[in-house]
XYZ file of C-alpha atoms in Angstrom:
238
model
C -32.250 -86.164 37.422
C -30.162 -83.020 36.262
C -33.128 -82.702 33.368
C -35.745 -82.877 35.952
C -34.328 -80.359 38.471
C -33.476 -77.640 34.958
C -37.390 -77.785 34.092
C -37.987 -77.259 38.061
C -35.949 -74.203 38.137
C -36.978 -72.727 34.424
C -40.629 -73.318 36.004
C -39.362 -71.299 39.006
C -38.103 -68.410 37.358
C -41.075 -68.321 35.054
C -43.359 -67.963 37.500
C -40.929 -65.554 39.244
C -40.888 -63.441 36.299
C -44.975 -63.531 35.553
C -45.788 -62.186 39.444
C -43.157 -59.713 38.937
C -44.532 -58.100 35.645
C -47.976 -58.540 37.667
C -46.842 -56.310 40.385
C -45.354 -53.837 37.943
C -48.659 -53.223 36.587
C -50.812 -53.016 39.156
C -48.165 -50.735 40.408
C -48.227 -48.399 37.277
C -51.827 -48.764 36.759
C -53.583 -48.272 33.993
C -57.068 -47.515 32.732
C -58.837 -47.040 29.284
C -60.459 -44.003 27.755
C -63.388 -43.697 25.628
C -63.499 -40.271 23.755
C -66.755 -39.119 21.974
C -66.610 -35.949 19.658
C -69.248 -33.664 19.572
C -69.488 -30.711 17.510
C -71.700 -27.421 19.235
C -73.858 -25.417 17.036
C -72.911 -21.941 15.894
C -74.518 -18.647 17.247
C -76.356 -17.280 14.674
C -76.349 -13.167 15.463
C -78.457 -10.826 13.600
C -78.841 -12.825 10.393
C -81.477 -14.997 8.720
C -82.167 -18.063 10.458
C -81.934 -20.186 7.123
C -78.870 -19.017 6.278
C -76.096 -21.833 6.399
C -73.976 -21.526 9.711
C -70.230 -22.879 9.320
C -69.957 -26.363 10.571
C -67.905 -29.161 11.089
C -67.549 -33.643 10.799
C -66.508 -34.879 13.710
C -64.692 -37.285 11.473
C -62.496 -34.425 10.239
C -61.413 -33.770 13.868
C -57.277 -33.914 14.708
C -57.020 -35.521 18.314
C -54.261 -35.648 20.673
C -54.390 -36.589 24.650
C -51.666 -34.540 26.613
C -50.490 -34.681 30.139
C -49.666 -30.978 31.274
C -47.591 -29.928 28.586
C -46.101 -32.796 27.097
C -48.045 -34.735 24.468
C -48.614 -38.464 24.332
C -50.517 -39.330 21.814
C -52.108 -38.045 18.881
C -54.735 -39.288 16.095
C -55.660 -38.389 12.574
C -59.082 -37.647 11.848
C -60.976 -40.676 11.864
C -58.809 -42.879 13.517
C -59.023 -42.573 17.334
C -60.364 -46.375 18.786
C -63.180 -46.736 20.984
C -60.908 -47.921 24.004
C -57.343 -46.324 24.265
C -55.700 -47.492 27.549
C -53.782 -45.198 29.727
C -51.786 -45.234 32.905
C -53.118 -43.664 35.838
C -52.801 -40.032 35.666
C -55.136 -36.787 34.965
C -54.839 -36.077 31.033
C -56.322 -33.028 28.520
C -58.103 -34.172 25.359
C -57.919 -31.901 22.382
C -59.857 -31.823 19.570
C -59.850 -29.500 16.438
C -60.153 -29.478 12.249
C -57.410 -28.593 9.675
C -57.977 -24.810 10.021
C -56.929 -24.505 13.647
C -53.279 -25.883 12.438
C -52.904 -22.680 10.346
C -55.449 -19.629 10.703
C -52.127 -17.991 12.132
C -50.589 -17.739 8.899
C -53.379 -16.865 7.046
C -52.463 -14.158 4.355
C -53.321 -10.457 5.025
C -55.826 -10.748 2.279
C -57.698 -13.773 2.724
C -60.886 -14.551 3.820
C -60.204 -17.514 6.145
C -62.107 -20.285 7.122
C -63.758 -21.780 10.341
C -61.711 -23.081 13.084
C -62.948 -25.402 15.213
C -61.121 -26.446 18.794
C -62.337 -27.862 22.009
C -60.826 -29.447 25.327
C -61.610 -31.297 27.833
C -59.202 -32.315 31.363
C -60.333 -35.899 32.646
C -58.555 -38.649 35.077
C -57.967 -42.132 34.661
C -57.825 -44.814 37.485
C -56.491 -47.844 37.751
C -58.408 -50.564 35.979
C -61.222 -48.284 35.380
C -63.120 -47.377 31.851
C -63.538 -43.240 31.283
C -65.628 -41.975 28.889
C -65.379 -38.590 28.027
C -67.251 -35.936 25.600
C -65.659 -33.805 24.249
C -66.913 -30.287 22.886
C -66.218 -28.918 20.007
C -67.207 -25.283 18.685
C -66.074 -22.256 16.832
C -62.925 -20.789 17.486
C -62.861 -17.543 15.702
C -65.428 -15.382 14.871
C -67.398 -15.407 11.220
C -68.968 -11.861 9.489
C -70.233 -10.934 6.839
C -72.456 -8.173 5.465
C -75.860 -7.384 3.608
C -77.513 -4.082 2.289
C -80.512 -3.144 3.236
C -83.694 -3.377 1.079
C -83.908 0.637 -0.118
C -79.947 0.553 -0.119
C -79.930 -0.139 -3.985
C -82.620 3.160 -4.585
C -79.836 5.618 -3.309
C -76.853 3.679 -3.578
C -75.252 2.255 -6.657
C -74.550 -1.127 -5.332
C -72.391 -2.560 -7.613
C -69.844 0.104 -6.788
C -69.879 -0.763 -3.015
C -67.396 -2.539 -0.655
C -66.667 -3.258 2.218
C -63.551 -3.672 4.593
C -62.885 -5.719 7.038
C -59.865 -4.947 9.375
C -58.561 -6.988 12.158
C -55.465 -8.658 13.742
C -53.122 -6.838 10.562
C -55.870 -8.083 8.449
C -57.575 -6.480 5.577
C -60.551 -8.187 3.538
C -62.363 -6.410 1.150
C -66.075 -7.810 -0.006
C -67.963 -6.413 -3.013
C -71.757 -6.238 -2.626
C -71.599 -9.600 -5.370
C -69.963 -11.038 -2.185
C -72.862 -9.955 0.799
C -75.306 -12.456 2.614
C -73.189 -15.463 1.251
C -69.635 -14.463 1.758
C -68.141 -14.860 5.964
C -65.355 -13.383 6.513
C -63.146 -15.090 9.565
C -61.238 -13.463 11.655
C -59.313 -14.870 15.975
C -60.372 -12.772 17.471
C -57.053 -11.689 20.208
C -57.082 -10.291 23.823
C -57.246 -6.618 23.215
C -58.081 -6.191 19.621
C -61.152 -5.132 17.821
C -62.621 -5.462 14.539
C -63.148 -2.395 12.662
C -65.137 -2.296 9.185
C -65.324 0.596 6.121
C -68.352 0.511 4.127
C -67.756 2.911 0.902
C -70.310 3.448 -2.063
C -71.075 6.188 -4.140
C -74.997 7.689 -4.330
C -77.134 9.356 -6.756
C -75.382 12.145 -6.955
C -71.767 10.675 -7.903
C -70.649 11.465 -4.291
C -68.690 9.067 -2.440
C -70.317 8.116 1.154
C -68.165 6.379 3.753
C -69.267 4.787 6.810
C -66.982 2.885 9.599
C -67.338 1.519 13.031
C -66.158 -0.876 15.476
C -69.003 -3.337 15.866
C -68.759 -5.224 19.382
C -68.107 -9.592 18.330
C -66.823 -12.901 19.915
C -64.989 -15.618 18.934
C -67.777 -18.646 18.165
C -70.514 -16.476 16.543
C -71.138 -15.219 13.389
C -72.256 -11.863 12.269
C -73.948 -10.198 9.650
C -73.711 -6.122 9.464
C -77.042 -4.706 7.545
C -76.469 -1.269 6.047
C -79.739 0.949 5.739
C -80.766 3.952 4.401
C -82.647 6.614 6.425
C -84.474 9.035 3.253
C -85.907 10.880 5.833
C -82.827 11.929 8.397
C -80.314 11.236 5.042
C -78.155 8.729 6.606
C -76.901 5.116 6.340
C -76.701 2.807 9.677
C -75.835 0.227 10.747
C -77.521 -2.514 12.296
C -75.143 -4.465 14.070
């Protein structure tokens, strides 16, 4: 009799304890999340259209899924699931490659690298399946430079360079280094990117020319110097 009323009230509280961690989750809620990576296509400014634009495998993407500021999870490239379950709440999904972890400490000197980020808010509901794309595209900006096709009848090309100045940065390209070299540069509320092309003509003189072309983060540029024979000058096309 005693053993028969201890499995009655073990069944009791089981039960007990099964509705309760019932209600706690329909109380919480939850809901799942489906997260698809897509990478946008580069802006290709003033340049040859064959020319290889920077890009990006969406398998190489960092991932994390905040809530305001706080982060609460995070993925290494090629390991977020197709379902990751949530609670109820509205979340930001970030996506980005290796570069966007460190183009802030990039050396004065160096020529830098595409960074790719892109975010995207969503909500999840209770016992309800989100799927969300997510965006990804250029970060910074990319330029480089090429000379034009006279530039090498009044110019001695291999004694030209040019500099690229931005953010504290300083990146110098020889004219080995034009057409196939980009240059990357954030570019910051405020700031510009200035450039210095310097060569030496026929005559042993050195020529200078510098600007401040107008770019954008997520594009990439190409500056084409030319020669004018009849007005005497070099330009820019920008």
């Amino acid at each position: 009799m005693k053993q028969n009323l201890l499995y009655l009230l073990l069944g009791i509280f089981l039960l007990a304890s099964c509705q309760q961690e019932e209600v706690t989750e329909n109380q919480s809620g939850y809901g799942y999340l489906s997260l698809k990576s897509v990478v946008a296509t580069v802006e290709n400014v003033n340049q040859s259209a064959s020319r290889a634009l920077p890009s990006v495998d969406k398998a190489a993407l960092y991932v994390e899924i905040c809530e305001g500021d706080k982060k609460v999870l995070s993925y290494e490239p090629g390991e977020v699931p197709e379902q990751i379950p949530l609670p109820i709440g509205t979340y930001t999904a970030k996506a980005y490659n290796a570069a966007y972890q460190t183009y802030e400490s990039w050396a004065e000197d160096a020529q830098g690298e595409p960074v790719f980020y892109g975010e995207e808010t969503f909500t999840i509901t209770a016992d309800t399946h989100t799927e969300v794309t997510l965006e990804v595209s250029l970060y910074n900006f990319g330029i480089t430079f090429q000379l034009g096709d006279n530039f090498g009848t009044y110019f001695k090309t291999e004694q030209t360079e040019l500099t690229l100045m931005c953010n504290g940065r300083n990146v110098t390209l020889d004219a080995g280094q034009q057409s196939s070299t980009y240059v990357y540069f954030y570019l910051e509320e405020n700031s510009k990117l200035n450039y210095t092309l310097v060569s030496r003509n026929d005559d042993d003189e050195t020529v200078t020319l510098s600007g401040t072309p107008e770019v954008a983060n997520g594009k990439c540029y190409t500056l084409i110097f030319e020669f004018n024979p009849e007005s005497r000058s070099l330009s820019v096309a920008e």
